[in-house]
Short mmCIF file of C-alpha atoms in Angstrom, two decimals:
data_model
loop_
_atom_site.label_atom_id
_atom_site.label_comp_id
_atom_site.label_asym_id
_atom_site.label_seq_id
_atom_site.Cartn_x
_atom_site.Cartn_y
_atom_site.Cartn_z
CA MET A 8 -7.00 20.46 181.90
CA ILE A 9 -4.26 22.02 183.00
CA LYS A 10 -2.57 24.77 181.45
CA ASN A 11 1.13 25.49 180.37
CA VAL A 12 2.77 28.45 181.39
CA LEU A 13 5.85 30.44 179.72
CA ILE A 14 7.29 33.10 181.91
CA THR A 15 11.03 34.89 180.20
CA GLY A 16 12.78 36.55 183.61
CA GLY A 17 11.10 34.06 186.51
CA ASN A 18 14.13 33.73 187.97
CA LYS A 19 13.36 37.01 190.43
CA GLY A 20 11.61 40.42 191.20
CA ILE A 21 8.53 40.30 189.57
CA GLY A 22 8.41 37.63 186.73
CA LYS A 23 9.24 34.84 190.13
CA ALA A 24 5.97 36.71 191.83
CA ILE A 25 4.31 35.51 188.85
CA LYS A 26 6.27 32.08 188.64
CA ASN A 27 4.66 31.82 192.45
CA LYS A 28 1.40 33.23 191.83
CA PHE A 29 0.24 30.73 188.63
CA GLU A 30 1.82 27.83 190.56
CA SER A 31 -0.33 28.58 193.31
CA GLU A 32 -4.09 28.43 191.05
CA GLY A 33 -2.50 25.32 190.10
CA TYR A 34 -1.10 26.10 186.57
CA ASN A 35 2.24 23.96 184.77
CA VAL A 36 5.00 26.71 185.31
CA PHE A 37 8.55 26.91 182.35
CA VAL A 38 10.61 28.95 183.78
CA LEU A 39 13.21 30.96 181.38
CA GLY A 40 16.42 32.99 182.37
CA LYS A 41 19.69 33.20 182.08
CA LYS A 42 21.59 31.80 184.67
CA LYS A 43 22.79 28.62 184.38
CA LEU A 44 20.20 26.24 186.58
CA LYS A 45 19.73 22.21 187.01
CA LYS A 46 15.30 22.97 187.57
CA LYS A 47 12.94 21.43 186.10
CA ASN A 48 10.71 22.96 183.76
CA TYR A 49 13.96 26.04 183.71
CA PHE A 50 15.78 27.20 180.27
CA SER A 51 18.35 28.95 180.84
CA VAL A 52 18.33 31.07 177.46
CA ASN A 53 20.86 34.51 176.75
CA LEU A 54 18.05 36.60 175.49
CA LYS A 55 21.33 39.05 173.50
CA ASN A 56 21.84 36.22 171.61
CA LEU A 57 18.51 35.59 169.50
CA ASP A 58 19.98 32.79 167.82
CA GLU A 59 19.19 31.16 170.80
CA VAL A 60 16.47 32.60 171.25
CA LYS A 61 15.10 30.31 167.90
CA ARG A 62 17.16 27.60 169.15
CA PHE A 63 14.73 28.03 172.15
CA ALA A 64 11.74 28.75 170.24
CA LYS A 65 11.70 25.49 168.79
CA LYS A 66 12.36 23.16 172.06
CA VAL A 67 9.99 25.49 173.26
CA HIS A 68 7.00 25.09 170.86
CA LYS A 69 6.92 21.46 170.97
CA LYS A 70 5.54 21.85 175.39
CA LYS A 71 2.54 23.55 174.28
CA ILE A 72 2.13 26.83 176.42
CA ASP A 73 -1.46 28.26 176.21
CA ILE A 74 -0.14 30.94 178.42
CA LEU A 75 2.34 34.17 177.64
CA ILE A 76 4.26 35.91 179.49
CA ASN A 77 7.14 38.38 177.99
CA ASN A 78 8.63 39.90 181.59
CA ALA A 79 12.65 40.04 181.32
CA GLY A 80 13.80 43.02 180.64
CA ILE A 81 17.25 45.28 180.62
CA SER A 82 18.24 48.34 180.92
CA THR A 83 21.63 51.33 181.01
CA GLU A 84 21.61 55.14 180.50
CA ASP A 85 21.88 56.56 177.35
CA ASN A 86 20.32 58.88 175.43
CA VAL A 87 20.79 60.03 172.07
CA CYS A 88 23.40 61.85 171.97
CA ASN A 89 25.34 59.20 173.41
CA PHE A 90 23.31 55.59 173.36
CA LYS A 91 26.63 53.34 171.85
CA LEU A 92 24.29 51.52 168.86
CA TYR A 93 25.59 47.96 169.96
CA LYS A 94 24.19 48.35 173.86
CA MET A 95 20.27 49.35 171.94
CA LEU A 96 20.43 46.61 170.19
CA GLU A 97 21.19 44.53 173.43
CA ILE A 98 18.08 46.11 175.13
CA HIS A 99 15.64 45.86 172.18
CA ARG A 100 16.84 42.05 171.62
CA VAL A 101 16.12 40.88 175.18
CA ASN A 102 13.03 43.58 175.27
CA PHE A 103 11.33 43.41 172.64
CA TYR A 104 12.62 41.29 169.57
CA SER A 105 13.04 37.96 171.48
CA SER A 106 9.38 38.05 172.94
CA THR A 107 8.32 37.77 169.17
CA ILE A 108 9.63 35.30 167.94
CA ILE A 109 9.16 32.88 170.98
CA ALA A 110 5.74 34.68 170.66
CA ASN A 111 5.68 33.31 166.84
CA SER A 112 6.84 29.58 168.26
CA VAL A 113 3.40 29.42 170.90
CA LEU A 114 0.80 30.58 168.60
CA LYS A 115 0.46 28.07 166.87
CA ASN A 116 -0.97 25.79 169.57
CA MET A 117 -2.65 28.70 171.11
CA ILE A 118 -4.88 29.26 167.86
CA ASN A 119 -5.48 25.21 166.78
CA ASN A 120 -6.60 25.75 170.85
CA ASN A 121 -9.09 28.65 170.17
CA TRP A 122 -7.98 29.61 173.46
CA GLY A 123 -4.74 31.77 174.97
CA ARG A 124 -3.26 35.30 176.53
CA ILE A 125 -0.36 36.80 175.55
CA VAL A 126 1.16 39.39 178.66
CA ASN A 127 3.48 41.93 178.24
CA ILE A 128 5.47 43.41 181.41
CA THR A 129 6.21 47.27 179.78
CA SER A 130 6.86 50.54 181.71
CA ILE A 131 4.87 53.33 182.58
CA PHE A 132 8.24 55.02 181.24
CA GLY A 133 7.53 53.16 178.08
CA GLU A 134 4.32 55.43 178.03
CA TYR A 135 5.76 58.29 180.22
CA ALA A 136 9.47 58.90 179.09
CA ARG A 137 12.54 59.50 181.65
CA GLU A 138 15.22 61.17 180.76
CA ASN A 139 18.48 59.25 179.78
CA ARG A 140 16.59 55.79 179.00
CA LEU A 141 16.37 56.31 175.72
CA SER A 142 17.20 52.71 175.33
CA TYR A 143 14.74 51.56 177.90
CA ILE A 144 12.18 53.60 176.91
CA THR A 145 12.00 52.45 172.54
CA SER A 146 11.72 49.36 173.27
CA LYS A 147 9.24 49.31 175.17
CA PHE A 148 7.03 50.89 173.77
CA LEU A 149 7.82 48.80 170.99
CA LEU A 150 6.52 46.50 172.80
CA ASN A 151 3.13 47.62 173.77
CA SER A 152 2.73 48.25 170.32
CA PHE A 153 3.78 44.31 169.40
CA THR A 154 1.23 43.96 171.90
CA LYS A 155 -1.93 45.86 170.21
CA SER A 156 -0.75 44.27 166.79
CA LEU A 157 -1.27 40.51 168.62
CA ALA A 158 -4.88 41.95 170.00
CA VAL A 159 -5.91 42.88 166.57
CA ASP A 160 -4.79 40.16 164.59
CA PHE A 161 -5.44 37.15 166.73
CA SER A 162 -8.01 37.85 169.23
CA LYS A 163 -10.24 36.45 167.08
CA TYR A 164 -8.74 32.79 168.34
CA ASN A 165 -9.95 34.03 171.38
CA ILE A 166 -6.18 34.41 172.18
CA LEU A 167 -6.43 37.71 174.72
CA SER A 168 -2.75 39.67 174.47
CA ASN A 169 -2.35 43.07 176.81
CA SER A 170 0.29 45.11 178.73
CA VAL A 171 1.10 45.63 181.96
CA ALA A 172 2.68 48.66 182.27
CA PRO A 173 4.77 49.22 185.99
CA GLY A 174 5.58 52.60 187.19
CA VAL A 175 8.39 51.91 190.34
CA THR A 176 8.29 49.05 191.88
CA SER A 177 9.63 47.38 195.38
CA THR A 178 12.87 44.76 194.08
CA ASP A 179 15.55 44.69 195.51
CA LEU A 180 17.32 46.49 192.75
CA THR A 181 15.17 49.29 193.02
CA ASN A 182 15.96 49.25 196.72
CA LYS A 183 20.03 48.41 195.98
CA MET A 184 19.57 52.04 193.46
CA LEU A 185 17.57 54.12 195.51
CA LYS A 186 19.93 53.81 198.76
CA ASN A 187 20.02 57.52 198.09
CA SER A 188 17.14 58.21 201.07
CA TYR A 189 15.73 62.12 199.57
CA THR A 190 16.36 60.30 195.36
CA LYS A 191 13.76 58.01 197.07
CA ARG A 192 11.52 59.80 198.85
CA LYS A 193 11.06 62.43 195.71
CA MET A 194 9.69 59.87 193.72
CA ILE A 195 7.39 59.50 197.10
CA LYS A 196 6.62 62.12 196.05
CA ASN A 197 4.73 62.12 192.84
CA ILE A 198 3.09 59.28 193.27
CA PRO A 199 -0.08 59.89 194.58
CA MET A 200 -0.04 57.22 196.68
CA LYS A 201 2.93 58.05 198.79
CA ARG A 202 4.58 54.03 198.05
CA PHE A 203 6.15 52.26 195.30
CA ALA A 204 3.93 49.32 193.89
CA LYS A 205 5.05 45.80 195.62
CA ILE A 206 6.31 42.97 193.44
CA ASP A 207 2.58 40.88 193.90
CA GLU A 208 0.22 44.06 193.27
CA ILE A 209 2.16 43.21 189.53
CA SER A 210 2.03 39.86 190.00
CA GLU A 211 -2.24 39.74 190.56
CA LEU A 212 -2.81 42.17 187.51
CA VAL A 213 -1.40 39.72 185.75
CA PHE A 214 -2.29 36.42 186.51
CA HIS A 215 -5.65 38.64 185.95
CA LEU A 216 -4.62 39.48 182.44
CA GLY A 217 -3.56 35.72 181.87
CA SER A 218 -5.65 32.84 183.02
CA GLY A 219 -9.25 32.09 181.93
CA GLU A 220 -10.62 34.99 184.92
CA ASN A 221 -10.11 36.95 181.52
CA LYS A 222 -12.51 36.91 179.16
CA PHE A 223 -13.12 40.11 177.21
CA ILE A 224 -9.75 42.29 178.00
CA THR A 225 -7.25 42.13 174.71
CA GLY A 226 -5.58 44.98 173.31
CA GLN A 227 -5.22 47.35 176.54
CA GLN A 228 -1.50 48.30 178.51
CA ILE A 229 -2.48 48.70 182.19
CA PHE A 230 -0.66 50.40 184.98
CA VAL A 231 -0.12 50.22 187.87
CA ASP A 232 1.44 52.80 189.41
CA GLY A 233 -0.44 54.25 192.78
CA GLY A 234 -1.04 57.49 190.16
CA TYR A 235 1.45 58.61 188.76
CA SER A 236 0.69 58.84 184.83
CA ILE A 237 -1.96 61.13 185.72
CA ILE A 238 -0.68 63.31 187.18
#
């Protein structure tokens, strides 16, 4: 039987690569994004608005999702001296709270089937702090803690939950932000592989963890960072 996959933030970058990978392997993929698009299996949802997320959760419950990929995420520059509470809450709603609400809506089907996979896209900076990223770092730390909680509570139902923590990845957004070649060279110097991750390298791991290929890995956060986190 073809399994149903839900990917949040699946319109571009890593999310789009994950979508393409699952589709290429024959899965039925649903995508959640913020853009207003008329596409099959596409939902437009503002994850900053938790009431809207709750309404979406009621709809998606009927789709009988087998695999959930919580990929959507936003960031800003802030620290404890200059952060704006409203902005921090926005980031936490998108990066963390919406993931818990959506997971709640799909878990019943997974439990009934005694099978499910959840992959949360975190970040190496949720484990190894980065300057001026207070709201982002704390949201990704929470998301990984959520992964562990899911694993402890639901692995007995063959629902395996894991986090994938990318390092700096070569996306359109990253390339736009790193126009300064000096900054880019400085970052690459600190990566043993001497390059950024490619989006397909992230999507391949997410597919393994989120598909039937994974039979025993649960509760883990796996870094895809070219060795950055070990030095």
